[in-house]
Coordinates of C-alpha atoms in Angstrom, one line a residue:
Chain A
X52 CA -7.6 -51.0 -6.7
X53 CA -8.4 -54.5 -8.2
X54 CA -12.0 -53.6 -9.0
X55 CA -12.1 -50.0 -10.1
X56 CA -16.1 -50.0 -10.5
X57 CA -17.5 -47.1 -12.5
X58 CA -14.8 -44.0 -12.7
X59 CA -15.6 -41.0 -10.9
X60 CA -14.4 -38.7 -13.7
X61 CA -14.6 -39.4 -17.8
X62 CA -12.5 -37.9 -20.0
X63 CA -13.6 -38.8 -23.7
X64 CA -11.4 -37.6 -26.6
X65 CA -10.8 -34.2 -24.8
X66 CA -8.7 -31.7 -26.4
X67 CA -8.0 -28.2 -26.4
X68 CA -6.3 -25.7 -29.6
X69 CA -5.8 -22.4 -28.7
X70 CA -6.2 -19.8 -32.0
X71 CA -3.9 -17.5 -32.9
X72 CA -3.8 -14.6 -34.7
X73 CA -2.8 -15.5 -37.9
X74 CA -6.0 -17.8 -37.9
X75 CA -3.7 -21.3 -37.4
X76 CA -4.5 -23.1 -34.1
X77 CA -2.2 -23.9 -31.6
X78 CA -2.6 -27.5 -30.1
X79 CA -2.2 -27.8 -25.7
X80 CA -3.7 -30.7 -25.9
X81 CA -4.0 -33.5 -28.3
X82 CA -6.8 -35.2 -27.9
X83 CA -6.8 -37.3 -24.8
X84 CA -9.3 -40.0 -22.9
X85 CA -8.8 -41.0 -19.4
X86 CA -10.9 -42.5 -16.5
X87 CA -10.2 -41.7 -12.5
X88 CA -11.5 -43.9 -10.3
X89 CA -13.1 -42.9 -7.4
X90 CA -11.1 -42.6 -4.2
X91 CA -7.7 -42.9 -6.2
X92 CA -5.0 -40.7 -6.0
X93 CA -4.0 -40.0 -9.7
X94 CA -0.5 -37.8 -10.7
X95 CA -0.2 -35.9 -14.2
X96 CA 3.5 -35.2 -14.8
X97 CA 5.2 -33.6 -17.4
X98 CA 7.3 -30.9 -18.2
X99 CA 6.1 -27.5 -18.8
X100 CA 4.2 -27.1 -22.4
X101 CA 2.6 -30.6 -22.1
X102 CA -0.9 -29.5 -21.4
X103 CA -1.1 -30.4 -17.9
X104 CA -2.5 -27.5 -16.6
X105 CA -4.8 -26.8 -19.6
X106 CA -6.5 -30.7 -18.7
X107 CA -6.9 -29.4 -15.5
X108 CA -8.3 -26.2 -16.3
X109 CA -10.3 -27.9 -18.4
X110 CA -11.7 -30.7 -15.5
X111 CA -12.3 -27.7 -13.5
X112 CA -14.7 -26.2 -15.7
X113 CA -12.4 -23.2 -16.0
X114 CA -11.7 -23.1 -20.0
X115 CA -13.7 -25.5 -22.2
X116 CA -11.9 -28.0 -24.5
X117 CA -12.3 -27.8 -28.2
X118 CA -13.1 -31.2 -28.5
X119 CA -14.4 -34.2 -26.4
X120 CA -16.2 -34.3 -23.1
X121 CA -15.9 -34.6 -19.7
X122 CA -18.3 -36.4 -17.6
X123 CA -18.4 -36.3 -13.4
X124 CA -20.2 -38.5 -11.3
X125 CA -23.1 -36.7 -9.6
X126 CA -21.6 -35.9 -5.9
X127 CA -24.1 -34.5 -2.9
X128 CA -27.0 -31.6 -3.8
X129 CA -25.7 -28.9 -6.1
X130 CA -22.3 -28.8 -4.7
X131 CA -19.5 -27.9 -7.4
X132 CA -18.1 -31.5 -8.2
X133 CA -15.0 -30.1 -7.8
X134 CA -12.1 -28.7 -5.5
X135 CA -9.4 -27.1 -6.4
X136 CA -5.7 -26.0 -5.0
X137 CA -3.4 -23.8 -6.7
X138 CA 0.1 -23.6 -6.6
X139 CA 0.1 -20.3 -4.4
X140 CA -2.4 -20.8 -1.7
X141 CA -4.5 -18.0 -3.1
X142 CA -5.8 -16.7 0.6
X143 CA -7.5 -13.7 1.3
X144 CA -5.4 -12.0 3.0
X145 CA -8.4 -9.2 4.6
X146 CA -9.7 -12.6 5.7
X147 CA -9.2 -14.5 8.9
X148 CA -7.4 -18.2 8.4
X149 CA -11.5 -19.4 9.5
X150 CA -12.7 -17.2 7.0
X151 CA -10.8 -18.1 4.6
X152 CA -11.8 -21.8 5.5
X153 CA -15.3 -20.9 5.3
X154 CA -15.3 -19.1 1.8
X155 CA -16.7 -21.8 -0.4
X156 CA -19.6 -22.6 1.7
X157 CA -20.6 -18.7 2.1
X158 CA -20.5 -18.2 -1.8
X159 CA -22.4 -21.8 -2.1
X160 CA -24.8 -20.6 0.7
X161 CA -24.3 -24.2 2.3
X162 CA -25.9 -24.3 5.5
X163 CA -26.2 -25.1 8.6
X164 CA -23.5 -22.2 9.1
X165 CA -22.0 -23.7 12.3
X166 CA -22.3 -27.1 11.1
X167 CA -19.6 -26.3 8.2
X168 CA -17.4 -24.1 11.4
X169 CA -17.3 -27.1 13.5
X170 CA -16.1 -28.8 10.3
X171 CA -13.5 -26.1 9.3
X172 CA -11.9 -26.2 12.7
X173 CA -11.6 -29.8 12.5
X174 CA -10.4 -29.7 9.1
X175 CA -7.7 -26.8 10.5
X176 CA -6.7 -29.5 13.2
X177 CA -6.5 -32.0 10.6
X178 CA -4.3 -30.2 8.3
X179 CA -1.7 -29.0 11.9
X180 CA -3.1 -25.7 12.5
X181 CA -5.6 -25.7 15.0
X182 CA -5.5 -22.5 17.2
X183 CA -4.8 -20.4 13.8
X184 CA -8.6 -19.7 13.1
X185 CA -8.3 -16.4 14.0
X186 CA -5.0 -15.6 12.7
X187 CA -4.8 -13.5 9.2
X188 CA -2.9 -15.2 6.5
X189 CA 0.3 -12.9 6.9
X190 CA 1.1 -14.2 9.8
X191 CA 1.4 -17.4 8.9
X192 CA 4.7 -19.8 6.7
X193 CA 4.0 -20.1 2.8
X194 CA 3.5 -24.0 4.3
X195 CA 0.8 -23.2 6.7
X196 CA -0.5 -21.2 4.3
X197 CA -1.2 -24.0 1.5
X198 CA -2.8 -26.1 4.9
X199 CA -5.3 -23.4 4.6
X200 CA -6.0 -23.6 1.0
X201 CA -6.0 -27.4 1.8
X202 CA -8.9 -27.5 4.4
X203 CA -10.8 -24.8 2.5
X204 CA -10.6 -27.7 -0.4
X205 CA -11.6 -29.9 1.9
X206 CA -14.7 -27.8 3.8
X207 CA -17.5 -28.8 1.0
X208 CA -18.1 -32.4 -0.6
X209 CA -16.6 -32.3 -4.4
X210 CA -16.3 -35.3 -6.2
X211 CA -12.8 -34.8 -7.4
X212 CA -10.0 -32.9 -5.9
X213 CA -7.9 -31.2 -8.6
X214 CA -4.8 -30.0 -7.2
X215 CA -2.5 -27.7 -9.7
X216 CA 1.6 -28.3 -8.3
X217 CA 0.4 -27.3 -4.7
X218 CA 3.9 -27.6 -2.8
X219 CA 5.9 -26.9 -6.1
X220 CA 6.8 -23.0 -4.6
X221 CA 7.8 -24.7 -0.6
X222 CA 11.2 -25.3 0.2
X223 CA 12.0 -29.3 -0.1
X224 CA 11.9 -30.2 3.3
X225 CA 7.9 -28.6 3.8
X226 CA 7.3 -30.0 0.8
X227 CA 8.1 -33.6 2.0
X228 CA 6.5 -33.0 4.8
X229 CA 3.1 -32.1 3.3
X230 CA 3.3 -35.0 0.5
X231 CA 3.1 -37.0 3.7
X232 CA 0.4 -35.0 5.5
X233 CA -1.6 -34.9 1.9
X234 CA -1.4 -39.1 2.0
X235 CA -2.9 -39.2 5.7
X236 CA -5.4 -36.6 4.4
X237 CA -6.4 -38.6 1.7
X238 CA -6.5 -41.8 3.3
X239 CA -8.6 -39.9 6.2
X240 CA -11.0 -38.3 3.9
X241 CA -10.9 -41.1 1.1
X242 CA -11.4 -38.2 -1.7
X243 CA -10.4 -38.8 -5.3
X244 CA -7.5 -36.2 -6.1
X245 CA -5.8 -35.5 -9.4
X246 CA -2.3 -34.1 -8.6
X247 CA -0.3 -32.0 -11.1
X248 CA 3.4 -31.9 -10.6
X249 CA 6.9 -31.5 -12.7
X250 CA 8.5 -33.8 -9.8
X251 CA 8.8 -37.2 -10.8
X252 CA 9.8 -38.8 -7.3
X253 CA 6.7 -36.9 -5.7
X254 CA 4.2 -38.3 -7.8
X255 CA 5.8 -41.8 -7.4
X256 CA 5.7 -41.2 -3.3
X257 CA 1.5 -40.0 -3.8
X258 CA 0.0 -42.3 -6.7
X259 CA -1.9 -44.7 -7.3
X260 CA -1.6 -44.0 -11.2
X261 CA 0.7 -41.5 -12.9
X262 CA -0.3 -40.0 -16.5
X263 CA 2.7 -39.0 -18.1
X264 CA 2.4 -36.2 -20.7
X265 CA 4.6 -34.8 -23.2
X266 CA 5.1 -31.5 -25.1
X267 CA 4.9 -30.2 -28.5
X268 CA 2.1 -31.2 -28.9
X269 CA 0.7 -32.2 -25.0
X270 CA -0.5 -35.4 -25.1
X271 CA -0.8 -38.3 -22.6
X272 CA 1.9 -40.6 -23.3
X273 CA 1.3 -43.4 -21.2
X274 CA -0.6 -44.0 -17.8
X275 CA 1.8 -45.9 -15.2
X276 CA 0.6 -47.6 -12.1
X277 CA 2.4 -47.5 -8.9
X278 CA 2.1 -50.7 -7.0
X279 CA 3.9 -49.9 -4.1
X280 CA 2.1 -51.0 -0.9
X281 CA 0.5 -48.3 1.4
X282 CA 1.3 -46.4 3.8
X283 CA 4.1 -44.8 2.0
X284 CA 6.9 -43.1 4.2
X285 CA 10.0 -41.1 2.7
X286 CA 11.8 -44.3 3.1
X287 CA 10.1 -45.6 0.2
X288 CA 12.2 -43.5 -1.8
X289 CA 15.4 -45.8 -1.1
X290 CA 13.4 -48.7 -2.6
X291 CA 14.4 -50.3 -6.1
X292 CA 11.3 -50.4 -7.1
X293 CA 10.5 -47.3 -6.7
X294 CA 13.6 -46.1 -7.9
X295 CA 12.6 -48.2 -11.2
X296 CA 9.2 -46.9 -11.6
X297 CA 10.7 -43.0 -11.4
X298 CA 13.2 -44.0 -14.2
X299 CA 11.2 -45.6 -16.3
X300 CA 9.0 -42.1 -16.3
X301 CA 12.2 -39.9 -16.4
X302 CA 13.2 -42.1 -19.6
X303 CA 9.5 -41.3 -21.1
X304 CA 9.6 -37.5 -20.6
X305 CA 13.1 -37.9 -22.7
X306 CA 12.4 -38.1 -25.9
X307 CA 14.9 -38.9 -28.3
X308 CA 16.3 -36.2 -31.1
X309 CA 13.8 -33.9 -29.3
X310 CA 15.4 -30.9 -28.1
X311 CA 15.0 -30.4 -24.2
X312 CA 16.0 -27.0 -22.3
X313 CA 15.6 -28.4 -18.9
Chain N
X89 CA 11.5 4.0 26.6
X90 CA 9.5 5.9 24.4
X91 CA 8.0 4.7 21.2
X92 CA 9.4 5.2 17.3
X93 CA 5.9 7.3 16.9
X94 CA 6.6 9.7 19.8
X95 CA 10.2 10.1 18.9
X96 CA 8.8 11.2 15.3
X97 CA 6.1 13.4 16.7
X98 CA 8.8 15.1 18.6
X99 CA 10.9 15.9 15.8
X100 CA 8.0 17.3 13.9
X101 CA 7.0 19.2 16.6
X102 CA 10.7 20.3 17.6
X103 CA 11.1 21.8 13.8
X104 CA 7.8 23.4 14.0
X105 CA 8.4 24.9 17.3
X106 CA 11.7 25.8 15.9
X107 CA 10.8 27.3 12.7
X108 CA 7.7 29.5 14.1
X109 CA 10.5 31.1 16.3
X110 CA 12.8 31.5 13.5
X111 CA 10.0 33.2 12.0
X112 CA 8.7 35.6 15.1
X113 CA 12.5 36.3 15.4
X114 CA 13.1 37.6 12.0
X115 CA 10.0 39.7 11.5
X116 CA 10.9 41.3 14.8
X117 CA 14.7 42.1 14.3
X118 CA 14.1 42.7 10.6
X119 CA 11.4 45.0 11.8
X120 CA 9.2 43.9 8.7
X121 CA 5.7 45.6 9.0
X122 CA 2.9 43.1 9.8
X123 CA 0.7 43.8 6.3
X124 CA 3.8 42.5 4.4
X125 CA 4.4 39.2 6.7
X126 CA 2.7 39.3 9.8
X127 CA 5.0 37.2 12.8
X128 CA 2.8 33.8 14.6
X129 CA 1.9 36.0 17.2
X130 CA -0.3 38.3 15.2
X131 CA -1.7 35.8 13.1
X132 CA -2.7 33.9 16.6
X133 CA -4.2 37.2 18.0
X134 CA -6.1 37.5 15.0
X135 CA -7.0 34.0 14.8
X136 CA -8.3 34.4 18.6
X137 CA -9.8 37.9 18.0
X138 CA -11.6 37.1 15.1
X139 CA -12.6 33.4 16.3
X140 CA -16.7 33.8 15.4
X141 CA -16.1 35.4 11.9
X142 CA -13.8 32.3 11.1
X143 CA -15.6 29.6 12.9
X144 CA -18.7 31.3 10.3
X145 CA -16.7 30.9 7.4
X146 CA -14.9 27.8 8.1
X147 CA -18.4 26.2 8.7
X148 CA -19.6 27.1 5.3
X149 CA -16.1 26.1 3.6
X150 CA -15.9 22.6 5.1
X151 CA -19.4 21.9 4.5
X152 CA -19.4 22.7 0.9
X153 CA -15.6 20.6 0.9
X154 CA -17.3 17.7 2.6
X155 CA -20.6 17.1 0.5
X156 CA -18.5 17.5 -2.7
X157 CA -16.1 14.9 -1.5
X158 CA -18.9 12.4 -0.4
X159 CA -21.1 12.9 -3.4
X160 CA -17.5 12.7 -5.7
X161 CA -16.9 9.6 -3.9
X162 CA -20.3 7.4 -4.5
X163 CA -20.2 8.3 -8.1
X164 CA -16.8 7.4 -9.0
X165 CA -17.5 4.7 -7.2
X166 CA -20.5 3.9 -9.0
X167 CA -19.3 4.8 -12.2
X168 CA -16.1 3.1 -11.7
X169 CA -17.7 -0.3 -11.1
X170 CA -20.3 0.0 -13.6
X171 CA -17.3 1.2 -16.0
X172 CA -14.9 -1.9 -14.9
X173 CA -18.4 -4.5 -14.8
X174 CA -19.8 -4.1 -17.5
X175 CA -17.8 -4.0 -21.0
X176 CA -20.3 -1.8 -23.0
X177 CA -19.6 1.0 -20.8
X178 CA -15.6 0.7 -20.7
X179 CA -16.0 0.8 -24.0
X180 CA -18.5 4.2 -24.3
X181 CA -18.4 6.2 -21.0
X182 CA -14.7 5.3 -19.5
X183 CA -12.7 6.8 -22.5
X184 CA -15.4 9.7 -22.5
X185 CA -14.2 10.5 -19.0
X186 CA -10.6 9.8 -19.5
X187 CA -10.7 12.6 -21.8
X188 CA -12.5 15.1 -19.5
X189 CA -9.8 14.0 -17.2
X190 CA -7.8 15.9 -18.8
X191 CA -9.3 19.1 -19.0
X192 CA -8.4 21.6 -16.4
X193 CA -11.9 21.5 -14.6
X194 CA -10.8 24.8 -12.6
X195 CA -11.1 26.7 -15.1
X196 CA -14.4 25.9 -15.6
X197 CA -14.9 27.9 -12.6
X198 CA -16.4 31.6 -13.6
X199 CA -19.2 29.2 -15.9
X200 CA -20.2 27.1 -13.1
X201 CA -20.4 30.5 -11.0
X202 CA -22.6 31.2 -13.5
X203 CA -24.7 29.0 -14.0
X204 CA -24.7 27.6 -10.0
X205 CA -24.9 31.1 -8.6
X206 CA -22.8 32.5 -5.6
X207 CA -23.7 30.1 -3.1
X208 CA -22.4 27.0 -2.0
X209 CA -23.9 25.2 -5.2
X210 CA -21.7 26.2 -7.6
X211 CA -18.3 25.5 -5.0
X212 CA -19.9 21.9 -4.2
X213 CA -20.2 21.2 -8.2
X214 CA -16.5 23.1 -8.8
X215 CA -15.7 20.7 -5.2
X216 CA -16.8 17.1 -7.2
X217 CA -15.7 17.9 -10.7
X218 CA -12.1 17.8 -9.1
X219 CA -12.9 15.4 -6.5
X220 CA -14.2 12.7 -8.7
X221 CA -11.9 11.7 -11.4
X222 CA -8.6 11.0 -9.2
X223 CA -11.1 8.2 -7.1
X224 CA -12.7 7.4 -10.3
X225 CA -9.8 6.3 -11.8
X226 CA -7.9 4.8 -9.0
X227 CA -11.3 3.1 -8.6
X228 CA -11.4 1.4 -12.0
X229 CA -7.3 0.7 -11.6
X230 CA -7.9 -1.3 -8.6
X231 CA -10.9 -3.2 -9.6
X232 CA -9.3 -4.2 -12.7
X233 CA -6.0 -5.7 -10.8
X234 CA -7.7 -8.3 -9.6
X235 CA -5.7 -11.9 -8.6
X236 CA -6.9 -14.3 -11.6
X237 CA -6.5 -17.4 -9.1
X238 CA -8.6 -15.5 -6.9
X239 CA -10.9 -15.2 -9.7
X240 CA -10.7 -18.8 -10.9
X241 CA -11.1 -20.0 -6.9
X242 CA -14.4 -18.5 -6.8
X243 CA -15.7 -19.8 -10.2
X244 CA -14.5 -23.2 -9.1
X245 CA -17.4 -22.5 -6.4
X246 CA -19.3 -21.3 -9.1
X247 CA -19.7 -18.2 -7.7
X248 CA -21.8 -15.3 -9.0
X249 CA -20.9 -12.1 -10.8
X250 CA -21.8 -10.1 -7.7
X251 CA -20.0 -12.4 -5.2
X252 CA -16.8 -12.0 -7.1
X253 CA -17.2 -8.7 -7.0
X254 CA -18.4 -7.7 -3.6
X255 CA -16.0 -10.9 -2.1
X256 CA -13.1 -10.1 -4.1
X257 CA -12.7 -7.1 -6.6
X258 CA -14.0 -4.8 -4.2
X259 CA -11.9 -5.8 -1.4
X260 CA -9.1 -5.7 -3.5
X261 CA -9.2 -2.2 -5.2
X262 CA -9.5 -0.8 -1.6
X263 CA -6.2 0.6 -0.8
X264 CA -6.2 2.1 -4.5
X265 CA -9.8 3.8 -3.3
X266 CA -8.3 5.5 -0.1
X267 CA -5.9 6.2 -2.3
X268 CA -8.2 8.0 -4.3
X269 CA -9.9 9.8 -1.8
X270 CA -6.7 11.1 -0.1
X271 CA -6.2 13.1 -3.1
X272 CA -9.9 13.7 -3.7
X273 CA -10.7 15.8 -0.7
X274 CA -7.6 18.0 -0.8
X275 CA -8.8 18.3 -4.7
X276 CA -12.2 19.3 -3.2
X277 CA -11.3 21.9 -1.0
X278 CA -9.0 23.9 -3.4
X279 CA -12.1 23.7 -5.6
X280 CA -14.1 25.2 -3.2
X281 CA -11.6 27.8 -1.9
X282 CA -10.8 28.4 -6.0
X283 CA -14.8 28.9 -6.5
X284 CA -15.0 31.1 -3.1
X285 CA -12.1 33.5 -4.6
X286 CA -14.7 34.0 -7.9
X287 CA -17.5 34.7 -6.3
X288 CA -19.3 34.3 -3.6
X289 CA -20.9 36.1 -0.3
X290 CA -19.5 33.0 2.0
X291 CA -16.6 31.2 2.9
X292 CA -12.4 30.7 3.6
X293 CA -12.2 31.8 -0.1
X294 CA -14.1 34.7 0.1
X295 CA -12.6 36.0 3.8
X296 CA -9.1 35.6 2.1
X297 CA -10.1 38.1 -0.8
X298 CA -11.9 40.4 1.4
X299 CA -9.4 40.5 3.6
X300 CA -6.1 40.7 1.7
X301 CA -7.7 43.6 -0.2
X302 CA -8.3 45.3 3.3
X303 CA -4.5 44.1 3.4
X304 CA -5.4 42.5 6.9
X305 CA -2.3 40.0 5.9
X306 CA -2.3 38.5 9.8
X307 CA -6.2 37.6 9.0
X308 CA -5.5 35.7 5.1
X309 CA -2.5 34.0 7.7
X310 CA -5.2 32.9 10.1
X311 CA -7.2 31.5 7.2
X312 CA -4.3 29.3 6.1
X313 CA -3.5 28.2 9.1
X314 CA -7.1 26.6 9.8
X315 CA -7.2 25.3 6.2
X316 CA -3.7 23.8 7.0
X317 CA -4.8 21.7 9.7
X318 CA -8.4 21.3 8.2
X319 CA -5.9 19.7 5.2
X320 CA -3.9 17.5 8.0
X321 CA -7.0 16.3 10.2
X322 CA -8.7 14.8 6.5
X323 CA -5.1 13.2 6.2
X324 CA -4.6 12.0 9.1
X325 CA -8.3 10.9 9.0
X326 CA -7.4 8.9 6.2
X327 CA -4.5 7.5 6.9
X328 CA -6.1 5.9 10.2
X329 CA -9.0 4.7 8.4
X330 CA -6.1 2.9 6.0
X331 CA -4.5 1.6 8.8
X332 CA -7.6 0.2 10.1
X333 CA -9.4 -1.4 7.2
X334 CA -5.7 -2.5 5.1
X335 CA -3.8 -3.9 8.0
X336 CA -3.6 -6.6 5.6
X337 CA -2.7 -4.6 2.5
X338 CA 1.2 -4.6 3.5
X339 CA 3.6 -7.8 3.2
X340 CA 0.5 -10.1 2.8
X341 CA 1.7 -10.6 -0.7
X342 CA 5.3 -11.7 0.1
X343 CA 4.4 -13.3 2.8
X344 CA 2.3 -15.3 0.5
X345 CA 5.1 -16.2 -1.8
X346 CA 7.8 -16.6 0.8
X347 CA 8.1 -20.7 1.8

């Protein structure tokens, strides 16, 4: 990570006010300029309010920001630049776990066909479910059930992955489990991924880079690195340093006289 | 061992069994003449006796039940998508038929006879007019609770209008369709009998006048016992067509959510 080389992703001045009725706007996001590297793993965390989802909403092409612009690297052909996971794994459940696997490239009309079913099945290996293809989503954990939106992330070539607090509604123990999977994924595949999360010692575990935002109005308040050596296990957690790194964000997303539910 | 369905079936079958004899018994002891409430075993002998008349009339009955049901059901679909697809039309046509929705389309009935004739014309348009809105609007319903993730997955692929709508929204509204069309075709044949009591030369409708005029009461039984199990077979029709295309309709949801 010593020599970044051009980012992947540009974020210039982007912003996003939402109007209300009454004609005043409503700031999510003040207005905000970021570069991700390509092949880096970067974490936004914040609390809820801070505009985390809105800025990635908003590198998803999903709402467009008031002000500022967004610029991707070109990836492959016409393929969207980029992928996206949700917090539920938002399945089809009338769809075999294959299927399901294989949506993208069916609505992209990405072919060879069996070229992209060899790679879903090896994708399903990858993420621990091989010999689910042809099971329907009902039938499988909430856990398996985000492996699935995982690999059908994974099925087409996007430049970045966006990925919107995927393990935030599994049980802790899945959760770690998957944060370790996700690192072997990513290491494996060597995408770029932009992971939203409220969990501090998660994005510590992942990142390369945290952005940490805070509320009222969002904004980014600062961007930390995380120079822990790689590969990360759960042991890491027990380390000072990282211990360090996940206070110093904790003491960032406290701000002082502001009034904090949580 | 025998399985939780046969058990049911039994039971059904046991308080059938049990109430028919109830019934034979009663008419029998209470000696109550066979004009007033005919006992199962006259309406079966007339049922047997008179199989060719009804198999005549049933023919033209279902028929008329079936293509008002099937034309009822590709134009609320139509309708239905166009009205949830495109906003100039929810805005103009849907509250237009929300409104007829609530007119009571049967009594319509002596004007369509009118202007449709006695045939099976004016029961097939009596048949949709009641057919159509309750799949129409469960039609519209569905395709407007849609998943927004679901929505926001496939424009992250940048999907088209019509592949969200034939990959997702259709899918989706589904079970409220059957839904729909289980009440539509029972809708559709009480239009049909209603228009076959007003007028017409055909039909279950017009046996049941003729005959309960004639007061051949074990005959207008007969009748209701074939549109009885004509009602059950389009049920039951459904309900395995259900099971068949929304085995993943049930659960899938919590299952989702569950960790």
């Amino acid at each position: 990570m010593t020599d970044p080389g051009p980012p992947i992703m540009q974020l210039v001045g982007v912003g996003k006010t939402y109007q209300t009725r009454d004609g005043k706007g409503v700031v999510a996001l003040t207005p905000s300029t970021l570069d991700i590297q390509a092949g880096e793993f970067l974490s936004i965390v914040g609390p809820s309010g801070c505009g985390k989802t809105t800025l990635l909403n908003m590198m998803a092409g999903l709402i467009a920001p008031s002000s500022g612009s967004i610029q991707i690297a070109q990836s492959a052909g016409t393929a969207p630049r980029i992928g996206l996971v949700f917090q539920r794994p938002v399945l089809l459940p009338w769809r075999r776990v294959i299927d399901n696997v294989l949506l993208p490239v069916e609505v992209m009309g990405l072919a060879p066909p069996e070229a992209y079913r060899a790679r879903a099945l090896e994708l399903l290996a990858m993420v621990g479910l091989e010999g689910f293809a042809n099971a329907y989503p009902s039938e499988l954990s909430g856990g398996m059930q985000q492996r699935v939106s995982i690999a059908r992330s994974l099925v087409y070539d996007s430049a970045v992955l966006l990925m919107d607090e995927p393990f935030a509604a599994l049980d802790a123990m899945t959760r770690e489990e998957l944060n370790l999977e996700l690192l072997r994924i990513w290491k494996m595949t060597g995408r770029t991924i932009v992971f939203v999360t409220h969990n501090i010692p998660e994005a510590v575990l992942l990142s390369d880079r945290i952005v940490v935002m805070t509320p009222r109005p969002g904004q980014v308040r600062e961007i930390v690195p995380v120079p822990l050596p790689r590969p990360r296990a759960l042991s890491l957690m027990g380390d000072p340093d990282f211990g360090a790194i996940a206070d110093r964000i904790r003491g960032m997303l406290r701000p002082a006289g502001a009034a904090l539910a949580a | 061992m025998m399985g939780e369905r046969t058990v049911s079936a039994l039971y059904a079958g046991g308080t059938l069994v049990f109430v028919l004899l109830t019934w034979q018994f009663a008419v029998t002891v209470l000696n109550v003449p066979a004009y007033f409430i005919p006992a199962p075993t006259n309406v079966v002998t007339a049922l047997i006796r008179g199989r060719d008349l009804y198999a005549a009339h049933f023919m033209v009955t279902l028929w008329s039940t079936l293509v008002a049901f099937g034309v009822a059901f590709l134009l609320a679909l139509l309708l239905g998508a166009l009205v949830s697809e495109v906003r100039f039309l929810e805005r103009t046509l849907y509250p237009m038929l929300v409104a007829l929705q609530s007119m009571p389309r049967i009594a319509l009935a002596p004007i369509i006879i009118v202007w449709f004739g006695f045939g099976p014309t004016s029961k097939i348009v009596l048949g949709i007019l009641s057919a159509f809105f309750p799949i129409f609007l469960n039609t519209v319903h569905g395709l407007k609770v849609v998943d927004s993730d679901q929505i926001a997955l496939m424009r992250s692929f940048r999907a088209t209008r019509s592949q969200i709508f034939w990959k997702i929204k259709l899918p989706n509204a589904l079970p409220f369709l059957l839904a729909g069309a289980n009440i539509g075709i029972i809708f559709a044949i009480l239009a049909v009998i209603v228009g076959e009591f007003l007028g017409a030369n055909k039909g279950m409708g017009y046996l049941i006048v003729n005959q309960s005029s004639q007061m051949d009461t074990p005959g207008v039984f007969a009748n209701i016992v074939l549109l009885s199990a004509t009602g059950l077979v389009f049920h039951y029709g459904l309900q395995a067509l259900r099971n068949r295309l929304l085995f993943w309709a049930s659960g899938s949801e919590a299952a989702g959510t569950s960790a």
